[in-house]
Amino acid sequence: MSDEDRRPEETPTTPAVGFGPNAGGAFSQEDYHHPAAGWGAAISVGKVLVKQREVLDGARVVFDMNHENGGYDCPGCAWPDDRHGLTMDICENGIKHATWEMTKKKATPEFFAAHTVSELATWTDFALEDAGRLTEPMRYDAASDKYVAVTWDEAFALVGKHVRGLGDPNRAAFYTSGRLSNEATFLLQLWARELGTNNLPDCSNMCHEASGRAMQAAIGTGKGTCDLVDWQKTDCLIVMGVNAASNAPRMLTSLAEAYRRGASIVHINPLVEAAARRTIVPHDILRMATFQSTKTSTLNIQPRIAGDLALMRGIAKHLFEAVAADPKAIDHCFIENHTSGFEAYRSRVEATSWAELERQSGVPTARIRELGEVYRKARAAIIGWCLGVTQQEHAGDTIREIVNVLLLRGNIGREGAGPCPIRGHSNVQGNRTCGIDHRPGEAWLARLDQACGITSPRAHGLDTVRVIPAMARGDVKVFVALGGNFALAAPDPAYTFPALRNCDLTVQVSTKLNRSHVVHGRDALILPCLGRTEKDHGATGLQGITVEDSMSMVHLSFGMKEPRSPHLRPEPAIIAGMAAASLTGTKTPWSVYAGDYDRIRDTMAEAIEGFEDFNRRVRQPLGFRLKQPARELVFLTKTGRAEFSDVPLPDAVPAPGRLILGTMRSHDQWNTTIYSDDDRYRGVKNLRTLVFMNADDMRERGLAKYDLIDVTSFAKDGSTRAVRGYRALPYDLPRGSAMGYMPELNVLCPIGDYSPQSDQPLMKHVVVEVVPSRLAAPRSEV
Ligand SMILES: Nc1nc2c(c(=O)[nH]1)N[C@H]1C(S)=C(S)[C@@H](COP(=O)(O)OP(=O)(O)OC[C@H]3O[C@@H](n4cnc5c(=O)[nH]c(N)nc54)[C@H](O)[C@@H]3O)O[C@H]1N2
Ligand SMILES: Nc1nc2c(c(=O)[nH]1)N[C@H]1C(S)=C(S)[C@@H](COP(=O)(O)OP(=O)(O)OC[C@H]3O[C@@H](n4cnc5c(=O)[nH]c(N)nc54)[C@H](O)[C@@H]3O)O[C@H]1N2
Ligand SMILES: [Mo]
């Protein structure tokens, strides 16, 4: 990493600072005792709207979000919309996220004229984004070390020149962040494949790749089988490894409803997060006014980090033992008719001792049995999970074990039951459906080729963890990113930053300035696009885009504000412009696609299974649901049955003296976008450079609350990385486990450490040692 990058661990004489606003001054942490959402959220929204000077528009946005017949899809997360009746299905973080895009601040050419890129690189990530919305296409000028305005045609021509000069199409790579619409996604993968490469790394490679692969192997589809109605009908919800109150806040509505109905709600998380306590559902006006909260949990289980597989196996073991007294504890009829591999799994579970399950999960046997009983008694159960499960070395095996447990009681293919990955970005699932896949199947490619008259490459392409070394080696020369903040989201900036700088051209299609614009290739473009809240005036009138939520519902989304700048272009038009300039002899009607999304959808209807009659079906009031064979008990696996997996228990216990560190989001952050240095539900004020630790682990290291610590991570290849001057905070979590914030702690995530099961970086499984800091800074700030 070069000196101009401001990285906190490299300021060795003072405590580390985070990537947020860093207002300075006192910081603190006290446990939060208020219900999730409710008035705390309402007050926070008010503050955000005032800050962005968006009180009036912001209020309008709230009413147009997630509405039946018009309005736009909330860019906040992939949780499905409950759009029946009069409910206003919104949340604090969705509003913050939408208004963040609508800010009146602008990063104009005059702004770029006033700052060199070397200077901008010293700004915090918060300050970069706070410059406001990007307004015109900009090109990096090495002579002045500044970004200067260019026309769209000049920008496209530059992309065309670089791409045509590559010789081998595999020297280009195309990154997507999961917010891209289905239409833009389809055009992007078409561009890549017509060019001749499957180099399509995406944020999903760091997010839910493990879920897709494990479920594909187990039930023949990479998607969950549940929808919101299942959530409303189930009598047991098991929610694993998610901080729902912050990251999927509309789930609180379902949890509160489930509680009132008398359903069991189990949270499995090393931390007892806010959603595992009580909530006041924000649109529940009466309860807001009267401060009535509803419980959102009936049982909290705190495994050690990566203890989930052992815990799931414990449920299975309990069921096998319970059969003696309750023959229906296991659904033999379902197993007989629909599954394969049961006997091997049963032997595996029976051979695993309770002592080992207890040691590996970090949960006492009696507690595991209690969980097993809750599950046994449930008529229908859903198991949902997010990053706490997926960003692990053995995530694939763990998700297979989740499915095993569901299969044991026939909890799939019926109402109120099933596996339910909780996706992150609002259209990350749609991106995969519409072709963002570096390992596409033959059937998919054949159909695409037929519909589009191209010959797609068959060789697999590069994913996130492989594209970075390819850039470092000079094998990938052109890196085009559709949204996101690759530099900051990816692991190991000390390796990733120079890799990006080694490209001949980096292109970032973005709404706001971020780290990925100041860590750039020799040539670099920033191409400003419309946000989802903005009107898209296409050739044939106002255009709508489509997205697919976490539960396979596809629906239209229309922006409702005028674009922040007249120079902005919509993503499909930007992709079409770059593609047309860089493909020789293309027969694809790029300029038609650029302004008329019905034409893109016509082609998608031919190219993608399940999208038949796309234009008509997506105009139905609630859109349409993509068919999900596993939901109908059709398992597209090798045996035509749901597959039990059978794997040995991995070792999740850290070596003596070491801890397993997970990196996560605060409440006031959206991935790499950090709104403030607070983390309301964990009671943190004004501090991001912290590590939550078990009190005994702190004592063992001679640490008191707020003491400065140095944290060293140990990679599989023996290399080490460190941060210095963080703060230790005692927190209710199991011994041996620790948690801190991404993206600051990405410096500890080694580039080579990814799961062989999913190729996901181990962002929730960093092996670390924590020692009192070498910095002897006074603790006077506290
Ligand atoms: N407001 C807001 N919303 C968001 C995002 C955002 O940044 N801000 N990001 C979006 C994206 S892209 C995603 S993928 C999702 C992420 O949503 P989350 O998965 O909630 O993301 P994290 O903050 O990383 O939190 C992971 C949770 O996993 C727990 N955990 C850590 N290790 C383990 C473990 O070994 N086992 C178990 N059972 N739990 C563990 C942590 O305690 C934490 O509660 O949210 C999406 N929605
Ligand atoms: N250590 C660690 N690292 C992680 C994670 C972790 O838990 N721990 N989580 C991982 C996960 S789950 C994910 S999904 C990735 C996220 O990785 P990314 O998706 O790459 O990152 P984001 O922060 O979501 O991207 C934010 C940027 O997107 C741009 N943007 C916003 N809206 C739009 C739009 O409408 N169009 C376009 N073109 N651009 C837009 C803005 O410029 C903004 O700065 O990070 C991963 N990194
Ligand atoms: Mo994600």
PDB file of N, CA and C and ligand atoms in Angstrom, residues 203 207 387 424-425 665 671, ligand 3:
ATOM      1  N   CYS A 203     -20.203  -9.051  -5.877  1.00  0.00           N
ATOM      2  CA  CYS A 203     -20.198  -8.937  -4.421  1.00  0.00           C
ATOM      3  C   CYS A 203     -20.693 -10.225  -3.784  1.00  0.00           C
ATOM      4  N   CYS A 207     -20.376 -12.805  -0.242  1.00  0.00           N
ATOM      5  CA  CYS A 207     -21.614 -12.629   0.521  1.00  0.00           C
ATOM      6  C   CYS A 207     -22.356 -13.955   0.695  1.00  0.00           C
ATOM      7  N   LEU A 387     -24.681 -13.606   6.931  1.00  0.00           N
ATOM      8  CA  LEU A 387     -23.218 -13.670   6.816  1.00  0.00           C
ATOM      9  C   LEU A 387     -22.512 -14.401   7.953  1.00  0.00           C
ATOM     10  N   GLY A 424     -28.296  -9.873   0.869  1.00  0.00           N
ATOM     11  CA  GLY A 424     -27.870  -8.541   1.269  1.00  0.00           C
ATOM     12  C   GLY A 424     -28.342  -7.461   0.326  1.00  0.00           C
ATOM     13  N   HIS A 425     -27.571  -7.214  -0.721  1.00  0.00           N
ATOM     14  CA  HIS A 425     -27.901  -6.162  -1.674  1.00  0.00           C
ATOM     15  C   HIS A 425     -29.282  -6.414  -2.270  1.00  0.00           C
ATOM     16  N   ARG A 665     -20.967  -5.206  10.282  1.00  0.00           N
ATOM     17  CA  ARG A 665     -21.416  -3.844  10.082  1.00  0.00           C
ATOM     18  C   ARG A 665     -21.900  -3.223  11.390  1.00  0.00           C
ATOM     19  N   ASN A 671     -22.594  -1.275   4.211  1.00  0.00           N
ATOM     20  CA  ASN A 671     -21.349  -1.841   3.679  1.00  0.00           C
ATOM     21  C   ASN A 671     -20.217  -0.828   3.809  1.00  0.00           C
TER      22      ASN A 671
HETATM   23 MO    MO B   3     -23.641  -8.698   0.988  1.00  0.00          MO
END
